[in-house]
Short mmCIF file of C-alpha atoms in Angstrom, two decimals:
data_model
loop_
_atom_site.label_atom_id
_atom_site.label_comp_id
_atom_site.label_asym_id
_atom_site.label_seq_id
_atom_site.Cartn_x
_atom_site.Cartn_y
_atom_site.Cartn_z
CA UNK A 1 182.25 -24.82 146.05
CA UNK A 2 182.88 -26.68 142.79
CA UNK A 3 181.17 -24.84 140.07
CA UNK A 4 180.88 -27.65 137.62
CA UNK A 5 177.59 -28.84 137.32
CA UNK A 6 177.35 -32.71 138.20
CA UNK A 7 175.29 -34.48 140.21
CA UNK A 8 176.65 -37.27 141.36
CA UNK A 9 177.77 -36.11 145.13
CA UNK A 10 181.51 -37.93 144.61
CA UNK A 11 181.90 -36.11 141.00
CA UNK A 12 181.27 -33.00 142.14
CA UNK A 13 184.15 -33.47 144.84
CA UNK A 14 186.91 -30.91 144.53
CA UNK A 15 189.99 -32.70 142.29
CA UNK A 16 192.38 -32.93 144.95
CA UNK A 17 190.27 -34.50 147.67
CA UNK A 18 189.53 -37.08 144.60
CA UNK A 19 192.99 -37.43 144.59
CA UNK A 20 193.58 -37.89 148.03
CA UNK A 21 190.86 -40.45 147.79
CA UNK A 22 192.29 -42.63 144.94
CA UNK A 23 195.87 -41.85 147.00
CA UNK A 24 194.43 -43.75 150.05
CA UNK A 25 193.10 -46.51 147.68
CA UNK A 26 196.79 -47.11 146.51
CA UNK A 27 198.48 -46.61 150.04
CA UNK A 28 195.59 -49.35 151.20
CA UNK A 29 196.95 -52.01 148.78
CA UNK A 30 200.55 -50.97 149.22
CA UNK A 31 200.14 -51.07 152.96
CA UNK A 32 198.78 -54.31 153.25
CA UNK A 33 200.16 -57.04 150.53
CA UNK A 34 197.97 -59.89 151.70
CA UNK A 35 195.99 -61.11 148.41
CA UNK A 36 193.08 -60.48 150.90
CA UNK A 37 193.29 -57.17 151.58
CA UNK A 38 194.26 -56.63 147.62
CA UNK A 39 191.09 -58.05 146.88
CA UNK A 40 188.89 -56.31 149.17
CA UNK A 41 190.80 -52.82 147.89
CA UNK A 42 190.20 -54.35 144.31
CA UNK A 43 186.28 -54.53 145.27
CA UNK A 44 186.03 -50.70 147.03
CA UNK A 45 186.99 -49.34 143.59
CA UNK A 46 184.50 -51.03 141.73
CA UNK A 47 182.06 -49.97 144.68
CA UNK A 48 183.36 -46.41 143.81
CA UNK A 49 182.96 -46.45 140.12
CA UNK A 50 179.46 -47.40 140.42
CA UNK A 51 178.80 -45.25 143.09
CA UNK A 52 180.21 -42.38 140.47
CA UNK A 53 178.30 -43.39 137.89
CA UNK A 54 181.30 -44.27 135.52
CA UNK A 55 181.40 -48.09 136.14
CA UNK A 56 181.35 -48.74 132.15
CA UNK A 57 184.04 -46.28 131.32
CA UNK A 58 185.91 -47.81 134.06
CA UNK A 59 185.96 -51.31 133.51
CA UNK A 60 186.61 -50.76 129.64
CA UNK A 61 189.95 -48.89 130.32
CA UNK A 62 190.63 -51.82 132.83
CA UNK A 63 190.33 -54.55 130.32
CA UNK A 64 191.58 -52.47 127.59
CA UNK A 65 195.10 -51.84 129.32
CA UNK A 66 195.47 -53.14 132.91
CA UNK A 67 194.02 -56.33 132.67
CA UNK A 68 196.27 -57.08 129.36
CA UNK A 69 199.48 -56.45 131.67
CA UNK A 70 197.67 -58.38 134.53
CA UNK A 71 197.32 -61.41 132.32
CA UNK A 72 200.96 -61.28 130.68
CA UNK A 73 202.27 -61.29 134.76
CA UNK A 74 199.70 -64.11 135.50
CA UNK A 75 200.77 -66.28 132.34
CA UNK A 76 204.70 -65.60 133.51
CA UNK A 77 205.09 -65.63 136.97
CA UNK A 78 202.45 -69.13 137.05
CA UNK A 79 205.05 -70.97 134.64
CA UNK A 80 208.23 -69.66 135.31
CA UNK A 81 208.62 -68.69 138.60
CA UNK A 82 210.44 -71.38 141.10
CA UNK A 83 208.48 -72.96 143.33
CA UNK A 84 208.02 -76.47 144.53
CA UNK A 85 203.85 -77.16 144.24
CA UNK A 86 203.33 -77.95 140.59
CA UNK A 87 199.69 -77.41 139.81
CA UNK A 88 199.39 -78.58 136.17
CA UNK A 89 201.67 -78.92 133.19
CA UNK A 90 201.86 -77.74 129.72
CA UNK A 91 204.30 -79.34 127.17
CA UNK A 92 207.33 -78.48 128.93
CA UNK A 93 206.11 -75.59 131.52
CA UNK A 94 205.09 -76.19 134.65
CA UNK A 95 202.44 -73.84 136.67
CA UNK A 96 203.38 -73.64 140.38
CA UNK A 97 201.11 -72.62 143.00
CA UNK A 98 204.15 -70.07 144.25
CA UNK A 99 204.26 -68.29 141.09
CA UNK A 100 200.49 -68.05 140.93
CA UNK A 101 200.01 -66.52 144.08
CA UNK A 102 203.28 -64.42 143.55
CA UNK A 103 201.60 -63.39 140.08
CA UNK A 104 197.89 -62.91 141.82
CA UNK A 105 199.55 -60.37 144.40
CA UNK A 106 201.28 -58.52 141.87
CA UNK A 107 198.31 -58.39 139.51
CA UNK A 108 196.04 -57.35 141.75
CA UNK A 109 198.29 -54.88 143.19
CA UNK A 110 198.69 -53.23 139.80
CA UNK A 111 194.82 -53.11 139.14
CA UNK A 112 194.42 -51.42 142.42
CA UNK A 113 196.89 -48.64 141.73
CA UNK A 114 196.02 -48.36 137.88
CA UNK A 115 192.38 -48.75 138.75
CA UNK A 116 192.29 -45.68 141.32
CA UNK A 117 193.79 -43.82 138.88
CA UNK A 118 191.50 -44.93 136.15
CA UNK A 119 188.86 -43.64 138.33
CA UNK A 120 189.91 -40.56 138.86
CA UNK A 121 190.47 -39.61 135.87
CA UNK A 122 187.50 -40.80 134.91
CA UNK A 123 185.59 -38.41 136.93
CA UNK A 124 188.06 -35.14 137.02
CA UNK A 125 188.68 -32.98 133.93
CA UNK A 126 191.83 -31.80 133.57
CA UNK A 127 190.66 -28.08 133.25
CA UNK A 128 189.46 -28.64 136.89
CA UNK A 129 192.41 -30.39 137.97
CA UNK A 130 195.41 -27.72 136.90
CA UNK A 131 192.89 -25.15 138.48
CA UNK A 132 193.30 -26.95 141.82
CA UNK A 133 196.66 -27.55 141.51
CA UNK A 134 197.74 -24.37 140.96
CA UNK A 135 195.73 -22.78 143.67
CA UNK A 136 197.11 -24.92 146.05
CA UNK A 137 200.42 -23.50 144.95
CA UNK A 138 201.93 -25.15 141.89
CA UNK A 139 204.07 -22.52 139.50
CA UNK A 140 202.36 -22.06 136.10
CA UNK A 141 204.67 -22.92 134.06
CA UNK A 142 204.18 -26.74 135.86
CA UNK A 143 200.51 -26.63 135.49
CA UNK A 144 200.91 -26.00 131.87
CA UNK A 145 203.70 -28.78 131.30
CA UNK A 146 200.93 -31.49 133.22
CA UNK A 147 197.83 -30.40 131.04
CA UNK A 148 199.93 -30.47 128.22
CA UNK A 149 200.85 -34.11 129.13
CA UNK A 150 197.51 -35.21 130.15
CA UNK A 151 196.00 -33.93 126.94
CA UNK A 152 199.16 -35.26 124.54
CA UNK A 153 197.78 -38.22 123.83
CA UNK A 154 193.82 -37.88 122.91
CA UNK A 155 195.40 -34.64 120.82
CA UNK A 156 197.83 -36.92 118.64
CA UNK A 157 194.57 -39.50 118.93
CA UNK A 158 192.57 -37.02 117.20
CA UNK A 159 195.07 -35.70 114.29
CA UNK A 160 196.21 -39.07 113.90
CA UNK A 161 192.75 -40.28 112.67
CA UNK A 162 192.31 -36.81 110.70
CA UNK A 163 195.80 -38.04 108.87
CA UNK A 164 194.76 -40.93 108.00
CA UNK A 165 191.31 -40.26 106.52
CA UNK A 166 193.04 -37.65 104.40
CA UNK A 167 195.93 -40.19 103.33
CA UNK A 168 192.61 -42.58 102.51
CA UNK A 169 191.17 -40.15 100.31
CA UNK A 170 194.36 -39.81 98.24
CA UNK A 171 194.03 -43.09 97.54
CA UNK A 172 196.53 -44.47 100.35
CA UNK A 173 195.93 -48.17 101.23
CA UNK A 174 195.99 -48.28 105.44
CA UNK A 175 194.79 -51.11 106.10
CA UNK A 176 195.45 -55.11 105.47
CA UNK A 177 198.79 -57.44 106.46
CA UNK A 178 201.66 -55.84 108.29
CA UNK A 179 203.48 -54.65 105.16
CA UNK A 180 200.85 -52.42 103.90
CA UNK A 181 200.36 -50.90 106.90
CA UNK A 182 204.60 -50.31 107.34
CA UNK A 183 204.16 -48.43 104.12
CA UNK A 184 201.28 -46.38 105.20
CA UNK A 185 202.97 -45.80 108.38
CA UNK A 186 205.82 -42.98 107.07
CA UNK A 187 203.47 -41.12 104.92
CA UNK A 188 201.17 -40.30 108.08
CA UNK A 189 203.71 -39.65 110.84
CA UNK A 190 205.60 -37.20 109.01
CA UNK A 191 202.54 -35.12 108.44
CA UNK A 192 201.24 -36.18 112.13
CA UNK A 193 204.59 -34.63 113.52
CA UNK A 194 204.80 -31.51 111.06
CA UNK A 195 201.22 -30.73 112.69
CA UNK A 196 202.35 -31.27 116.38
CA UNK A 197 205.54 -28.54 115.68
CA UNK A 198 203.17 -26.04 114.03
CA UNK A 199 200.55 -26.92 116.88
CA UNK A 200 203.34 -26.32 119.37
CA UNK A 201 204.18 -23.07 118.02
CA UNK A 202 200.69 -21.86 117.64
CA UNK A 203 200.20 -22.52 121.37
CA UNK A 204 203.09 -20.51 122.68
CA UNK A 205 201.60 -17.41 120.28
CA UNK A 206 198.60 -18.29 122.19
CA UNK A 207 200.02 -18.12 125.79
CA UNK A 208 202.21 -15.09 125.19
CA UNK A 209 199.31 -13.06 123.97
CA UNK A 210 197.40 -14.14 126.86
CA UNK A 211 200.31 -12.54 129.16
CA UNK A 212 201.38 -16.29 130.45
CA UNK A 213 204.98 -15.23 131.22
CA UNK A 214 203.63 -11.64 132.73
CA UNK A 215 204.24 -11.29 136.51
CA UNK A 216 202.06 -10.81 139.02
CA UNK A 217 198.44 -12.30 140.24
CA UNK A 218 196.74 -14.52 137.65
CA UNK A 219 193.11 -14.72 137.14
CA UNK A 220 190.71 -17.56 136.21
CA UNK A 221 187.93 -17.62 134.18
CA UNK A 222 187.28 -21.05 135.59
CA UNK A 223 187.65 -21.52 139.07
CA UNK A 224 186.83 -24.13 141.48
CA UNK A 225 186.84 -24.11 145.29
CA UNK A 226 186.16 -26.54 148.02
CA UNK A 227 183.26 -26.76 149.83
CA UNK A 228 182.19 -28.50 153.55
CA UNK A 229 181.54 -31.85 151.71
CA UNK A 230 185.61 -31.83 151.03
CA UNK A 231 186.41 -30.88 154.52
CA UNK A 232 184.76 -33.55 155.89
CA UNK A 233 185.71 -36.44 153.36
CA UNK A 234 189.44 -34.82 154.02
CA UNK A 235 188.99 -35.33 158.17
CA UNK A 236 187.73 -38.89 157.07
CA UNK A 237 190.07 -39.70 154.61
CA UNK A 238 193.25 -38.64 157.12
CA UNK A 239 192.13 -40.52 160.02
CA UNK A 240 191.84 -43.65 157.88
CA UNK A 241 195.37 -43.23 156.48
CA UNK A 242 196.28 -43.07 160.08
CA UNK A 243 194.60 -45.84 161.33
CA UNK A 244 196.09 -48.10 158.42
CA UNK A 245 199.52 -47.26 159.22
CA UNK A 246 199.28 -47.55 162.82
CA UNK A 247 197.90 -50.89 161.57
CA UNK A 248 200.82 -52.07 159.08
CA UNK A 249 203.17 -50.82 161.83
CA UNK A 250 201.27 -53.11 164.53
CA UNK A 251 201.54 -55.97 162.23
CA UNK A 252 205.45 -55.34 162.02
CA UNK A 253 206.09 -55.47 165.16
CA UNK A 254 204.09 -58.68 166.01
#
């Protein structure tokens, strides 16, 4: 049983059956590329944030990222894709009702995929997610290389900001137009990329002395294991996988 302490039923899943889960969501709207079926997939992941109790954290890194992308494709595809049913016209562009729904389909499908995502990592740590991959088998040396990456950016985040209130207090200007900020740019990446080699290094020290490259059976001070809830959301989850490719293959062959 998952030993982290959260209440809400579907955060206190073990990580990979929240994978699976989010995995299903994508193979759903990859399955079936009706706008329809997009949209429905679209509305189970909000149902699913809410229901984790991360609905606000969701639908901020939505707008923040994936709904920027899904407006660039909507903007494009609506004005210069080919088509034949011109819905409106600006100055020289013309929107067309096959580039909108072209642009609607791939939009969507991109909020579905980056939205189950979003979700899960919304709700997983990614303490608790190496721990699961590597008991189901992954080397240690890969687990190390993905927590690494996962953590890469909120690290640089961090030391980034550090950099710059430092640069701040030695009287650098960071902020105004473009050109003050180009100049303030060098004198905090060099110090933000001295820090990440001498972070690096520190971290091997760190491994080694912890007997990373030692063989033989590891041990975990945190560990995580599945309980009955997983087994059955894992039976549930399978059979509707099934059922939706027996479906797309139906449709196929109609």
């Amino acid at each position: 049983m998952n030993t982290e302490k959260k209440e809400n039923p579907i955060c206190a899943l073990y990580p990979l059956t929240k994978l699976y889960l989010a995995a299903v969501l994508i193979a759903a709207a990859v399955l079936f590329p009706a706008l329809p079926a997009r949209i429905a997939c679209f509305a189970c992941i909000h149902v699913l944030a809410w229901a984790s109790g991360c609905y606000r954290a969701v639908v901020k890194r939505w707008a923040g990222t994936l709904g920027i992308l899904f407006l660039i494709i909507l903007v494009v595809q609506t004005l210069f894709y080919p088509g034949e049913q011109v819905l409106f016209q600006i100055w020289i562009f013309q929107a067309k009702r096959e580039g909108l729904m072209l642009a609607l389909k791939l939009g969507i499908l991109l909020l579905d995929v980056g939205g189950s995502l979003i979700w899960f990592f919304a709700i997983t740590s990614e303490k608790a997610l190496v721990t699961a991959l590597h008991k189901a088998g992954m080397s240690t040396d890969m687990t190390y290389i993905l927590l690494s990456t996962l953590q890469m950016v909120p690290v640089l985040k961090q030391k980034s900001a550090v950099i710059m209130n430092a640069q701040k207090a030695r009287g650098l200007e960071t902020e105004g137009n473009v050109l003050v900020r180009a100049r303030a740019f060098l004198p905090v990446l060099v110090p933000l990329v001295l820090s990440s080699l001498q972070g690096t290094e520190e971290r091997a020290l760190a491994l080694e002395a912890r007997g990373f490259s030692v063989e033989g059976k590891k041990t975990h001070l945190f560990d995580i294991r599945p309980g009955k809830a997983d087994r059955v959301a894992a039976v549930l989850l399978t059979v509707l996988l099934l059922c939706m490719i027996a479906g797309r293959v139906e449709l196929w062959m109609a």
